[in-house]
PDB file of C-alpha atoms in Angstrom:
ATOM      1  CA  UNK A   1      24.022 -31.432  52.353  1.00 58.00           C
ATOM      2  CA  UNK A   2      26.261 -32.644  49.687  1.00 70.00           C
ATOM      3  CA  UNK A   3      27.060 -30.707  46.310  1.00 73.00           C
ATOM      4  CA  UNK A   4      25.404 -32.282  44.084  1.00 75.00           C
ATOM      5  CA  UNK A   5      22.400 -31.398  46.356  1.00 79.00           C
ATOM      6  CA  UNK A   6      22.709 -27.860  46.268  1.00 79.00           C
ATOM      7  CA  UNK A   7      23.503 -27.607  42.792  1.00 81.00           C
ATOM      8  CA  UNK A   8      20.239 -29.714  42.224  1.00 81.00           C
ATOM      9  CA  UNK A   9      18.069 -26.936  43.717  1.00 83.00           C
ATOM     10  CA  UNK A  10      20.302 -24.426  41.936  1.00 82.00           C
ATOM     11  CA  UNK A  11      19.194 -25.656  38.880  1.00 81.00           C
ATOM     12  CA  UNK A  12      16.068 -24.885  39.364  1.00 83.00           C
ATOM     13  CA  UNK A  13      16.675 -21.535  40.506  1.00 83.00           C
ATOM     14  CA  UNK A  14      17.604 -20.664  36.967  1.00 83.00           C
ATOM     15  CA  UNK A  15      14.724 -21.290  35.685  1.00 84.00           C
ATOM     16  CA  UNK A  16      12.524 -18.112  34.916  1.00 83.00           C
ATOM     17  CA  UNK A  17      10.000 -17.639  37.426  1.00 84.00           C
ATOM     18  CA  UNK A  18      10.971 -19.897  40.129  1.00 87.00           C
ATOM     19  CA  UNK A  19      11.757 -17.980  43.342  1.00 87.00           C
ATOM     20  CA  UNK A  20      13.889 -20.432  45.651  1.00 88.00           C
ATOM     21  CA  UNK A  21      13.352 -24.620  46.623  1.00 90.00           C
ATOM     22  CA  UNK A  22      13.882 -25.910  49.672  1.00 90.00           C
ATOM     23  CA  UNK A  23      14.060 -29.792  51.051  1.00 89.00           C
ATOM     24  CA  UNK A  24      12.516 -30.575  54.144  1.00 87.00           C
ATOM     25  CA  UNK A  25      11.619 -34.093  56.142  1.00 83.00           C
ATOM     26  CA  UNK A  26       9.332 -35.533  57.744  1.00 80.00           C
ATOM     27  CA  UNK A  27      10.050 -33.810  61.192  1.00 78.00           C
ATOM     28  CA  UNK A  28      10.248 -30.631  59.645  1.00 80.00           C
ATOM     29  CA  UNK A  29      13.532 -29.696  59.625  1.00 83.00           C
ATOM     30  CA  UNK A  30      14.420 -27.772  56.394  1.00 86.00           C
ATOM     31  CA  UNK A  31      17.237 -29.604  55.058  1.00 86.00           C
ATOM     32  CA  UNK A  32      18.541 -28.103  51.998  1.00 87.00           C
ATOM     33  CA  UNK A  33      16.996 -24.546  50.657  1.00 87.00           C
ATOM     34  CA  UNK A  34      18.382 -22.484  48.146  1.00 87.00           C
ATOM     35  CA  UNK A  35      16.258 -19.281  48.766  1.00 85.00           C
ATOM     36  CA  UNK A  36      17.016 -15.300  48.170  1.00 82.00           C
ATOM     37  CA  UNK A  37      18.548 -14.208  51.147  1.00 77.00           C
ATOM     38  CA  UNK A  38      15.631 -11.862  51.252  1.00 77.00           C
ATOM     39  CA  UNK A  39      13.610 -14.580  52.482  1.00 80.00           C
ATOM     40  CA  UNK A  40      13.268 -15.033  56.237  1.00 79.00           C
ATOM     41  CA  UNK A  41      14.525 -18.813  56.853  1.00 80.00           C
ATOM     42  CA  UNK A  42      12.758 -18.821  60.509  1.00 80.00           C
ATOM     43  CA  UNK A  43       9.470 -18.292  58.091  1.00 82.00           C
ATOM     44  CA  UNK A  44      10.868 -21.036  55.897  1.00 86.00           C
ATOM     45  CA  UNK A  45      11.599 -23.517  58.945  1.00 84.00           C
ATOM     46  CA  UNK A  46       7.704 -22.413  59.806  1.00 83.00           C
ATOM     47  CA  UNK A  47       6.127 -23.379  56.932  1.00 87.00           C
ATOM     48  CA  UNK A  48       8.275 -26.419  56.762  1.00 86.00           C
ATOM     49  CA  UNK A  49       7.308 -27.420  60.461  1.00 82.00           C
ATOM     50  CA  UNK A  50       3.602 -26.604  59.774  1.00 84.00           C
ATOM     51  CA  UNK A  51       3.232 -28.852  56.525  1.00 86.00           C
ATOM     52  CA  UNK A  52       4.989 -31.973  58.004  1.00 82.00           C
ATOM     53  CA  UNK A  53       3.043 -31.737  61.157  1.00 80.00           C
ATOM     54  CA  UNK A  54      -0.048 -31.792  59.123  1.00 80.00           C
ATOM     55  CA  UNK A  55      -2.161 -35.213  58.834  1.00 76.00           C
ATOM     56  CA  UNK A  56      -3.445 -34.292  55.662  1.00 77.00           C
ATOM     57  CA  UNK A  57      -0.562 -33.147  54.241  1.00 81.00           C
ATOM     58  CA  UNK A  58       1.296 -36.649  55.287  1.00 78.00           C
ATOM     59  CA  UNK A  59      -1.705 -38.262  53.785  1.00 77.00           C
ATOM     60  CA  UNK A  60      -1.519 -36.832  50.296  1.00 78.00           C
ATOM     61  CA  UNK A  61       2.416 -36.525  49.921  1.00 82.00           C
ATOM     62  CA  UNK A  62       2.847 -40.329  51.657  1.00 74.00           C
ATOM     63  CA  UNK A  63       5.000 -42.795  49.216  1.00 73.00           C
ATOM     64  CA  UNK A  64       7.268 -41.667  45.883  1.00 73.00           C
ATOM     65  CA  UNK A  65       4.978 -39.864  44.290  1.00 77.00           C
ATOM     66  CA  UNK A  66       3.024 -37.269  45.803  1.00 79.00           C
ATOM     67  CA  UNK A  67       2.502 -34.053  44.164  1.00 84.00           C
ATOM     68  CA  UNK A  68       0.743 -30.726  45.257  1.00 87.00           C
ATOM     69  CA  UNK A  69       0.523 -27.977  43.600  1.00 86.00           C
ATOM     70  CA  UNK A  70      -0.826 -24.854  45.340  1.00 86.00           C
ATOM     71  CA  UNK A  71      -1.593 -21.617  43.025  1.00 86.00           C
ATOM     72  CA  UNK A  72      -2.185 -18.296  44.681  1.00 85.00           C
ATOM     73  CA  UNK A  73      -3.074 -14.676  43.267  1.00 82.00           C
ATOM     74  CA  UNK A  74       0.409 -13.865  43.209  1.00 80.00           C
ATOM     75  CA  UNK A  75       2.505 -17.047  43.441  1.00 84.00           C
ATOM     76  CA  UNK A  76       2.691 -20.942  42.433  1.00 87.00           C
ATOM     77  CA  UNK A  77       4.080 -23.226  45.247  1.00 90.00           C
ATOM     78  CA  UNK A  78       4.979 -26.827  43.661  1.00 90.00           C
ATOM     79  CA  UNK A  79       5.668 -30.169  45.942  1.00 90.00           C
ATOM     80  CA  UNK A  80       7.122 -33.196  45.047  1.00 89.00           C
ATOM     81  CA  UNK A  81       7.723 -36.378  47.442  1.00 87.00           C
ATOM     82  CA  UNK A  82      11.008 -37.559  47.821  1.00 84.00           C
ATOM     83  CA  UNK A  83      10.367 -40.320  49.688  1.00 77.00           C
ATOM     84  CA  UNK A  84      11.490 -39.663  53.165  1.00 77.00           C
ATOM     85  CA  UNK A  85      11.644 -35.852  52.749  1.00 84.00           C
ATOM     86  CA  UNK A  86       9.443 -33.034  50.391  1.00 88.00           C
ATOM     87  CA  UNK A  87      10.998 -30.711  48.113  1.00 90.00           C
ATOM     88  CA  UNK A  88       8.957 -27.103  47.986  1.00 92.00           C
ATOM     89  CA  UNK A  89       9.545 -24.933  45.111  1.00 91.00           C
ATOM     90  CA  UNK A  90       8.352 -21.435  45.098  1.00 91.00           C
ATOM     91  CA  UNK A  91       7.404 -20.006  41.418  1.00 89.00           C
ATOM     92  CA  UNK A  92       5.944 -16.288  40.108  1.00 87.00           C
ATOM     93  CA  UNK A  93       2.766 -16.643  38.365  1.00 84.00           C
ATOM     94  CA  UNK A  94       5.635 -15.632  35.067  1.00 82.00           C
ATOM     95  CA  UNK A  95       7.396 -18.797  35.318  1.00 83.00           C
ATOM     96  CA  UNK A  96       6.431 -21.618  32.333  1.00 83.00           C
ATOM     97  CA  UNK A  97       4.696 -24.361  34.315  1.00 81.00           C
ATOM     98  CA  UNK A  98       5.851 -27.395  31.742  1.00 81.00           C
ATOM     99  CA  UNK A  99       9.317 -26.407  32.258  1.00 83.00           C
ATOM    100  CA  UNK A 100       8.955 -26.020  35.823  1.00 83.00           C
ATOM    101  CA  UNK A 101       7.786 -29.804  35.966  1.00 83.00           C
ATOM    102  CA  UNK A 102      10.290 -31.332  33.533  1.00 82.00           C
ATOM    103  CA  UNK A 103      13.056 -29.944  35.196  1.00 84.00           C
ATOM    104  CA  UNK A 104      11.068 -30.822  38.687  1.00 85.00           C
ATOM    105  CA  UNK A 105      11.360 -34.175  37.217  1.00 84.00           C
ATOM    106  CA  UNK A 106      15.151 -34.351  37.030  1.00 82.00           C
ATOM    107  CA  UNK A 107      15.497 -32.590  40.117  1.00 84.00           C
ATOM    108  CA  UNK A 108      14.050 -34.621  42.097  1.00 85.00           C
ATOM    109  CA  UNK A 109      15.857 -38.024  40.453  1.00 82.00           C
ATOM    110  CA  UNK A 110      18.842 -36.454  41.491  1.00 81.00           C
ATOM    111  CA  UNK A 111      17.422 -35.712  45.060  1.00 81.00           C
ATOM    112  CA  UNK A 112      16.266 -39.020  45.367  1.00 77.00           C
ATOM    113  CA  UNK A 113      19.456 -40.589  44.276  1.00 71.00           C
ATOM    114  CA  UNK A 114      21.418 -38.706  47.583  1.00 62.00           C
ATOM    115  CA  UNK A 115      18.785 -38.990  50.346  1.00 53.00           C
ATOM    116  CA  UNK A 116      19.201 -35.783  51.832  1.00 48.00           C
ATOM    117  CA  UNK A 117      18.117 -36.677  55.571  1.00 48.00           C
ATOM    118  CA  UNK A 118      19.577 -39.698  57.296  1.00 50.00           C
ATOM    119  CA  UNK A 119      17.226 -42.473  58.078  1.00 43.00           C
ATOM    120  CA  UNK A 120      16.693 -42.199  61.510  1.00 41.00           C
ATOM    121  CA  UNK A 121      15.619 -38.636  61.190  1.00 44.00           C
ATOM    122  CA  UNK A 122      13.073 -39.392  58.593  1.00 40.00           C
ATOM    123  CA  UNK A 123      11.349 -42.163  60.248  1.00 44.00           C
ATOM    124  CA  UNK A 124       7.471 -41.127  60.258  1.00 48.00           C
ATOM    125  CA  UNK A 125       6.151 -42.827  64.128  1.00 47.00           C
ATOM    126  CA  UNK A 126       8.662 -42.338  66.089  1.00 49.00           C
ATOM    127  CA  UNK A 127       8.832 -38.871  68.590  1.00 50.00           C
ATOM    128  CA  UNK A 128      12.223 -38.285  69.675  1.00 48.00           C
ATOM    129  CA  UNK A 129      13.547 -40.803  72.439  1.00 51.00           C
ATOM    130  CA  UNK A 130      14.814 -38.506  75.146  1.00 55.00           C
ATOM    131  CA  UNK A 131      11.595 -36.306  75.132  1.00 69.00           C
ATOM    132  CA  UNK A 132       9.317 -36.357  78.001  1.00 81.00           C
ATOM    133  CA  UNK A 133       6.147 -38.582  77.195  1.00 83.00           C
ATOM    134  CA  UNK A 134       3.664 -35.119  77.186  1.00 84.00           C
ATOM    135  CA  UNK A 135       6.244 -33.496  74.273  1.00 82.00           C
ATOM    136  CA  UNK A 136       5.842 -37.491  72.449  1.00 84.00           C
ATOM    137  CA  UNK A 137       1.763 -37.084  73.076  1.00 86.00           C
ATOM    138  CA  UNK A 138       2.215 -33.614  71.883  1.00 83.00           C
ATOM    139  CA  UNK A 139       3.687 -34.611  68.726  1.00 82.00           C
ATOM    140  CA  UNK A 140       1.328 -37.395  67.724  1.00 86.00           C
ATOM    141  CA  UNK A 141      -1.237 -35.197  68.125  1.00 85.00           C
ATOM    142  CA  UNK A 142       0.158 -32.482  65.695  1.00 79.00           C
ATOM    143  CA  UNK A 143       1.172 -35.149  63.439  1.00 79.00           C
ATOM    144  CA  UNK A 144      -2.296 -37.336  63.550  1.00 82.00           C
ATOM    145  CA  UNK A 145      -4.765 -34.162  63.736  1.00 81.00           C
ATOM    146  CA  UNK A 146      -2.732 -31.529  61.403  1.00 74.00           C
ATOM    147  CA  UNK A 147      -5.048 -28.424  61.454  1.00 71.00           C
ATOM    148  CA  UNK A 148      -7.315 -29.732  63.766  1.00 79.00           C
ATOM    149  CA  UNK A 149      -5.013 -30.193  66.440  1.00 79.00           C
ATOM    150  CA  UNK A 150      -5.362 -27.280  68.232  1.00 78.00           C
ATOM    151  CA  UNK A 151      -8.332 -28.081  70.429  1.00 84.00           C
ATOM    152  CA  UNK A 152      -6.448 -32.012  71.807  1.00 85.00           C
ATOM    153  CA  UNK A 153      -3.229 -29.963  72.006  1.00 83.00           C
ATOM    154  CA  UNK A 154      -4.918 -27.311  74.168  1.00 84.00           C
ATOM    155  CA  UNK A 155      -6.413 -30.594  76.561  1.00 88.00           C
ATOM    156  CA  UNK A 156      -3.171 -31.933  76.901  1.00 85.00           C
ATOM    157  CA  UNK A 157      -2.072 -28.591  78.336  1.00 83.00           C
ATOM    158  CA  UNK A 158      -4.235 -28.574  80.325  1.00 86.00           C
ATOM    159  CA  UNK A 159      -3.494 -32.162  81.748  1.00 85.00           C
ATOM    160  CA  UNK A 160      -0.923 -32.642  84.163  1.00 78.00           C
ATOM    161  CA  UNK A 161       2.465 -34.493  83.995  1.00 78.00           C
ATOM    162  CA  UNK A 162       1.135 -37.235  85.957  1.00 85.00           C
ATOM    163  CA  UNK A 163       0.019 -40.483  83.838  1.00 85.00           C
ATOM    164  CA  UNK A 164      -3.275 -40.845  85.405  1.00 88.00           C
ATOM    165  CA  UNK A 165      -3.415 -37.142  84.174  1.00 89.00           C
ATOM    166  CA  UNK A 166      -1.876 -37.864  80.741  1.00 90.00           C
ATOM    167  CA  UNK A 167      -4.367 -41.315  80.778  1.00 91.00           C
ATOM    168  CA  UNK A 168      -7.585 -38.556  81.251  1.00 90.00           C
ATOM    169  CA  UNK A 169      -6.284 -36.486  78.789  1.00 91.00           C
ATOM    170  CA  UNK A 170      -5.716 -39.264  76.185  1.00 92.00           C
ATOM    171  CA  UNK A 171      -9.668 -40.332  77.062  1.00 92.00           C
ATOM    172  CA  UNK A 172     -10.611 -36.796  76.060  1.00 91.00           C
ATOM    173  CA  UNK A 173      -8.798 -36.714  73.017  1.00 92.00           C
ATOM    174  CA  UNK A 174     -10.219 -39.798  72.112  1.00 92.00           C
ATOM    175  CA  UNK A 175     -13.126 -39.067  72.817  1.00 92.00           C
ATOM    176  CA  UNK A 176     -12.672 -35.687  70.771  1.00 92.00           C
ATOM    177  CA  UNK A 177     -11.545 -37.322  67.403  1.00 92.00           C
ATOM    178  CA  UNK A 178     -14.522 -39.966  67.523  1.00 92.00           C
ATOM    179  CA  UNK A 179     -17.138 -37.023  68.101  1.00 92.00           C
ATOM    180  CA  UNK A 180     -15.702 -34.604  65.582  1.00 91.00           C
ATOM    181  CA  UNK A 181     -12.688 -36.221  63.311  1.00 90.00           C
ATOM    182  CA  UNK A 182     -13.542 -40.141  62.501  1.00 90.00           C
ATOM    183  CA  UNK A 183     -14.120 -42.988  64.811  1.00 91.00           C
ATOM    184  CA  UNK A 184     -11.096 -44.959  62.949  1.00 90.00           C
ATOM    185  CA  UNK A 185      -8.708 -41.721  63.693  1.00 90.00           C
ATOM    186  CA  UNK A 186      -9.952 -41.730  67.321  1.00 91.00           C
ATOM    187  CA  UNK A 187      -8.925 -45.561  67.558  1.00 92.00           C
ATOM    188  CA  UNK A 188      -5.406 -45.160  66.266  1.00 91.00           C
ATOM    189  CA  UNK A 189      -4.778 -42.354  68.079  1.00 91.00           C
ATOM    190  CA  UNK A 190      -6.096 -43.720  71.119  1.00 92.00           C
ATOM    191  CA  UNK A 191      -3.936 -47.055  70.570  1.00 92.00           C
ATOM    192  CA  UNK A 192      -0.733 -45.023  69.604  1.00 90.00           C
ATOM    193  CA  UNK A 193      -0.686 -42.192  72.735  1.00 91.00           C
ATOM    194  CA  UNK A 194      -1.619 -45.230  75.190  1.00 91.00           C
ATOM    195  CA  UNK A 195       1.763 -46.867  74.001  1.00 91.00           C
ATOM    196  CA  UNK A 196       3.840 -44.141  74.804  1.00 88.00           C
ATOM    197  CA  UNK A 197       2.432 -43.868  78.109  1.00 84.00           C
ATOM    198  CA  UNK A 198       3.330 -47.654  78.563  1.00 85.00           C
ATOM    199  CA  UNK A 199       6.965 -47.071  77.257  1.00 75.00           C
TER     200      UNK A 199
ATOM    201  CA  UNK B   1     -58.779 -18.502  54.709  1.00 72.00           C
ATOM    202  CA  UNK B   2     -57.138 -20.355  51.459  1.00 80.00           C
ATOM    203  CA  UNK B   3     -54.986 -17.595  50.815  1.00 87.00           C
ATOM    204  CA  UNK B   4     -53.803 -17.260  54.251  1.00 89.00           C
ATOM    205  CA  UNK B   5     -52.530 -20.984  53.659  1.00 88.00           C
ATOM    206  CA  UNK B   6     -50.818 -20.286  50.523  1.00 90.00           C
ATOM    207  CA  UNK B   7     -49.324 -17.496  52.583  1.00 92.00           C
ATOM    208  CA  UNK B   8     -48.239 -19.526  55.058  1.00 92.00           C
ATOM    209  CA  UNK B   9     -46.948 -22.476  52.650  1.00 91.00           C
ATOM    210  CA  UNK B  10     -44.921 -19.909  50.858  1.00 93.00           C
ATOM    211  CA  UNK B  11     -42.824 -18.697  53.901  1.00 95.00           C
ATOM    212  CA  UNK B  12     -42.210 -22.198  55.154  1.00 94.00           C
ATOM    213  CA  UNK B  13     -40.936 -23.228  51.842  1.00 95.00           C
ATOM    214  CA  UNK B  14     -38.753 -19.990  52.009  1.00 96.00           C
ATOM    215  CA  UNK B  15     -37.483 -20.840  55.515  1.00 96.00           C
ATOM    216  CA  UNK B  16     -37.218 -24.269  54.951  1.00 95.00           C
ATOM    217  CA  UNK B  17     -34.829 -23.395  51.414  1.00 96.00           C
ATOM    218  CA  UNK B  18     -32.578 -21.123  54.001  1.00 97.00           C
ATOM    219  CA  UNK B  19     -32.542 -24.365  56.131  1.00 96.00           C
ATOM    220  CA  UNK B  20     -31.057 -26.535  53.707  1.00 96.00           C
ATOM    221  CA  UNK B  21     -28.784 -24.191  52.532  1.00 96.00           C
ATOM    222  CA  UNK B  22     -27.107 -23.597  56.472  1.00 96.00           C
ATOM    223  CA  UNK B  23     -27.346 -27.515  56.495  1.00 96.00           C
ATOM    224  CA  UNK B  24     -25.205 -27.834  53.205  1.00 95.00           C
ATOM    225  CA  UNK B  25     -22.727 -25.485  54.164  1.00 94.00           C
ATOM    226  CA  UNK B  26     -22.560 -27.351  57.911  1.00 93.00           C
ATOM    227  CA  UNK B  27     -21.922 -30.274  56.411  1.00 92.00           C
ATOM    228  CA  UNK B  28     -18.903 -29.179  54.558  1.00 91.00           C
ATOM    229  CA  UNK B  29     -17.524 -27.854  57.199  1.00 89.00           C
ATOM    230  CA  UNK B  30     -17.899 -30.513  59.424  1.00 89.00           C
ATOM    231  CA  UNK B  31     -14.962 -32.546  59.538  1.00 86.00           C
ATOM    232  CA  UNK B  32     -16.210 -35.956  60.040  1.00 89.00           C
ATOM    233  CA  UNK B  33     -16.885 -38.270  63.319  1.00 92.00           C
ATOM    234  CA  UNK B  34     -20.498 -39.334  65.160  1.00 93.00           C
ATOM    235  CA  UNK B  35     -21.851 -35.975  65.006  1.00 93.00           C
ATOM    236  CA  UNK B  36     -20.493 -35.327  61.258  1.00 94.00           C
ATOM    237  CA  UNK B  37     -22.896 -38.611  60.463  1.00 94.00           C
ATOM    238  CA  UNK B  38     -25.291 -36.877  62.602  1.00 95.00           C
ATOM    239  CA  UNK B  39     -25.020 -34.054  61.340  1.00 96.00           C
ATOM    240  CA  UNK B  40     -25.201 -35.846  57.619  1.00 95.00           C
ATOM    241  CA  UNK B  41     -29.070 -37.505  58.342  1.00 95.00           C
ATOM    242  CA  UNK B  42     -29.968 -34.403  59.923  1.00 95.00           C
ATOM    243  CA  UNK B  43     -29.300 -32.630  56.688  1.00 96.00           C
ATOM    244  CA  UNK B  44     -30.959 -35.241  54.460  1.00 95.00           C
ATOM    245  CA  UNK B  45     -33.935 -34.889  56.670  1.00 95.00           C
ATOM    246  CA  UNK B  46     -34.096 -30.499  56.127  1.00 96.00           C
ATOM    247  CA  UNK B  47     -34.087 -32.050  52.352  1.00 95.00           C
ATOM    248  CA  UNK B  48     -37.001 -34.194  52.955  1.00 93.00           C
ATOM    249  CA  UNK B  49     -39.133 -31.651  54.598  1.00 93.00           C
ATOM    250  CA  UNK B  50     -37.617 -29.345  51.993  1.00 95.00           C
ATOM    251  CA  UNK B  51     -39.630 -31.358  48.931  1.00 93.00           C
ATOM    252  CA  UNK B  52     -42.485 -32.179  51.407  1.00 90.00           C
ATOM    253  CA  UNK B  53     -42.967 -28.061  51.837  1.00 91.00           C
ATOM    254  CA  UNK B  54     -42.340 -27.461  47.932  1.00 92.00           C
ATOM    255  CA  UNK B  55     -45.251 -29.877  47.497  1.00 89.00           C
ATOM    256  CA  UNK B  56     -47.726 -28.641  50.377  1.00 87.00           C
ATOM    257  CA  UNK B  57     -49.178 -26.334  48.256  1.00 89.00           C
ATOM    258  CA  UNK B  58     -50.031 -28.346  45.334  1.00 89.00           C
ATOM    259  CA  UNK B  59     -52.213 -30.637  47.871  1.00 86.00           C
ATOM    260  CA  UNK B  60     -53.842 -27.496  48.457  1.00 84.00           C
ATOM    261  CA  UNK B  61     -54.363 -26.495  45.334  1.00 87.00           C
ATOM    262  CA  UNK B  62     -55.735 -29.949  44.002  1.00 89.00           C
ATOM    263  CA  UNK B  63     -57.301 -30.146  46.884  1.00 87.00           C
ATOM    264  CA  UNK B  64     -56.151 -33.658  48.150  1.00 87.00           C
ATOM    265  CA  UNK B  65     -58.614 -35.974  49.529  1.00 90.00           C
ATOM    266  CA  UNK B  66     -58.136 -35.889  53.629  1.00 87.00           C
ATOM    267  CA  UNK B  67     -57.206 -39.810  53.653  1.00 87.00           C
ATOM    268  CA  UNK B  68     -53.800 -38.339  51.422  1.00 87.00           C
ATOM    269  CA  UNK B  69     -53.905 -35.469  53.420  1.00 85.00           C
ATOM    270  CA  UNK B  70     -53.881 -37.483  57.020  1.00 89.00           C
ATOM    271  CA  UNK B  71     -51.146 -39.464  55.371  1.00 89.00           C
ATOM    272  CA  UNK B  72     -49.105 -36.800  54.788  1.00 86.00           C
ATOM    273  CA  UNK B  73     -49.416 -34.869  58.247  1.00 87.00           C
ATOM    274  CA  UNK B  74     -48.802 -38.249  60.301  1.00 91.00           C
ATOM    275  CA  UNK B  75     -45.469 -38.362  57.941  1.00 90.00           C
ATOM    276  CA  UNK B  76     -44.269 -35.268  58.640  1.00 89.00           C
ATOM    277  CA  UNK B  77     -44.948 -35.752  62.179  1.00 92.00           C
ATOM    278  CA  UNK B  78     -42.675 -39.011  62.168  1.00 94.00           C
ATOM    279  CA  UNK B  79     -40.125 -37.542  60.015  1.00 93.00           C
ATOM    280  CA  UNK B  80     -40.079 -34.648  62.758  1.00 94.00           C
ATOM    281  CA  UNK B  81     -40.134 -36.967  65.098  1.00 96.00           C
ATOM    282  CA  UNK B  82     -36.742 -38.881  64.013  1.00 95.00           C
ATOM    283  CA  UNK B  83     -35.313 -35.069  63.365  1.00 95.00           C
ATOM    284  CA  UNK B  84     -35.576 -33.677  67.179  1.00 96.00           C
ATOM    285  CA  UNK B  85     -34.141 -37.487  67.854  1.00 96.00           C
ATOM    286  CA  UNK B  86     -31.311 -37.033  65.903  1.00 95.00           C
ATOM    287  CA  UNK B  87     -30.699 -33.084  67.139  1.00 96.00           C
ATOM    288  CA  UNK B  88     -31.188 -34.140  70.723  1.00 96.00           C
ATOM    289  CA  UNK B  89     -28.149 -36.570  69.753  1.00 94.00           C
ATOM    290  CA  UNK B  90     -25.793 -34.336  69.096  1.00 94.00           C
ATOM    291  CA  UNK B  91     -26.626 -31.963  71.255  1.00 94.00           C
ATOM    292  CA  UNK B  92     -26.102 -34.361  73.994  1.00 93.00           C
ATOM    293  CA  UNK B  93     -22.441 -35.672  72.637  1.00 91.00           C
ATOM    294  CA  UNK B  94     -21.588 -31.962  72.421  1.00 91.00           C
ATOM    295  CA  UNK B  95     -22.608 -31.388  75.970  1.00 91.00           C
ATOM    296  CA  UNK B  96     -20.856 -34.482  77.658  1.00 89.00           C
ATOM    297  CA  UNK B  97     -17.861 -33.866  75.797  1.00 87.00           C
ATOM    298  CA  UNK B  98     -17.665 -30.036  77.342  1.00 86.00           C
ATOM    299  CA  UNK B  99     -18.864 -31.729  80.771  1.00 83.00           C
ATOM    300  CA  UNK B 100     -21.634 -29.272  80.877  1.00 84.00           C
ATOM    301  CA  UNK B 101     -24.277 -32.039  81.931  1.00 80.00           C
ATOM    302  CA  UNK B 102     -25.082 -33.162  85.455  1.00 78.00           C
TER     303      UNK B 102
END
């Protein structure tokens, strides 16, 4: 985190209405947040963790210029791709959406200027080296599936540690995706859990 | 004996109208996959049998001539035919993928 960072999200704390920012990559690891201290960061990290891991999510915010913008009864939750990473912003229903967006729209040239994860942390495929193959399995199912993870994450529990176990498992999930998700998702995630089992 | 038909026309078009409307609101929810498409020309077909009902008792009233009216029973048949096909499908993928068949 670098000063020019924080004082980036700290600009957009002052304007009316918006709660608190944070940055967070791809693996969802909050990287920058300039919340109230009100706010519980374990809930922050949660949310962060939740919307990376999501397929959909990762689908709509992909490249330089995804946007989302979520509006609740009570609140107005704004996110802009930075490339490697996703900056959340947090706004009262009070807060002046065109000047929430132009100064989004500096914010986030500055952001973009000073990457604010290092590369190899951002990089999309790849689980974490030193994990076991399940935890790698585990995490290309969260990332592939999103919110409809929970029933192949619940098989690979069930599977053993073994790789003939792990193999089954990857059948069923398979199998799972092309009955329920798409037939193209089932291939590529079929293809990409098979690999790790071969590293 | 007519009116019992019209009866009976009237409450399969109202059962038929629930149908659709359970199908519809499936089909959103379905995410995608074989038994999403399944589920997709199962849904068209409670659509077809939905206009074939809404029309049932207009052949009754004009009082179609039985070659139409043969025609129209030997369709439906098909069509329900192809339905209990296409249900049997995806009852059977559900099934295999719980391993609940022998």
């Amino acid at each position: 985190m670098t000063p020019s960072e924080q004082a980036a999200l700290r600009q957009l704390a002052d304007i009316p209405g918006v709660v608190g920012s944070m940055v967070f990559d791809v693996s969802g690891t909050v990287v920058l947040s300039e919340f109230p201290a009100v706010f519980d960061t374990a809930a922050l990290a949660g949310v962060a963790s939740r919307l990376s891991a999501d397929g959909y999510f990762q689908e709509w915010m992909g490249g330089e210029q995804g946007t989302l913008d979520l509006r609740f009864v009570d609140g107005h939750v704004v996110l802009r791709s930075l490339g490697s990473a996703w900056l959340l912003v947090l706004c009262t229903l009070q807060s002046n959406a065109q000047l929430v967006a132009m100064s989004l729209t500096q914010v986030v040239r500055r952001l973009r200027m000073s990457p604010p994860a290092p590369p190899a942390r951002v990089e999309p495929a790849a689980p974490p080296a030193a994990a076991s193959p399940l935890e790698q399995l585990r995490l290309i199912v969260a990332r592939e599936l999103g919110a409809h993870s929970a029933q192949a994450l619940e098989i690979l529990a069930a599977a053993g540690a073994r790789p003939k176990d792990l193999r089954r498992a990857i059948d069923e999930i398979e199998k799972l995706v092309r009955l329920f998700i798409s037939k193209k998702k089932a291939e590529e995630i079929g293809g990409r859990m098979r690999a790790v089992l071969e590293d | 004996m007519t009116y019992g038909a019209y009866a009976l026309a009237a409450l399969a078009i109202v059962m038929m109208g629930v149908d659709v409307v359970l199908a519809v609101r499936l089909r959103r929810a379905i995410v995608g996959g074989e038994v999403g498409q399944k589920w997709g020309l199962l849904t068209m077909l409670v659509g077809v049998f939905f206009v074939g009902y809404l029309l049932s008792p207009l052949a009754l009233y004009y009082q179609l001539p039985a070659e139409y009216l043969n025609l129209l029973v030997f369709g439906v048949f098909l069509f329900g035919a192809v339905f209990v096909w296409v249900v049997i499908g995806i009852i059977r993928d559900t099934l295999t993928f719980l391993k609940l068949v022998r």
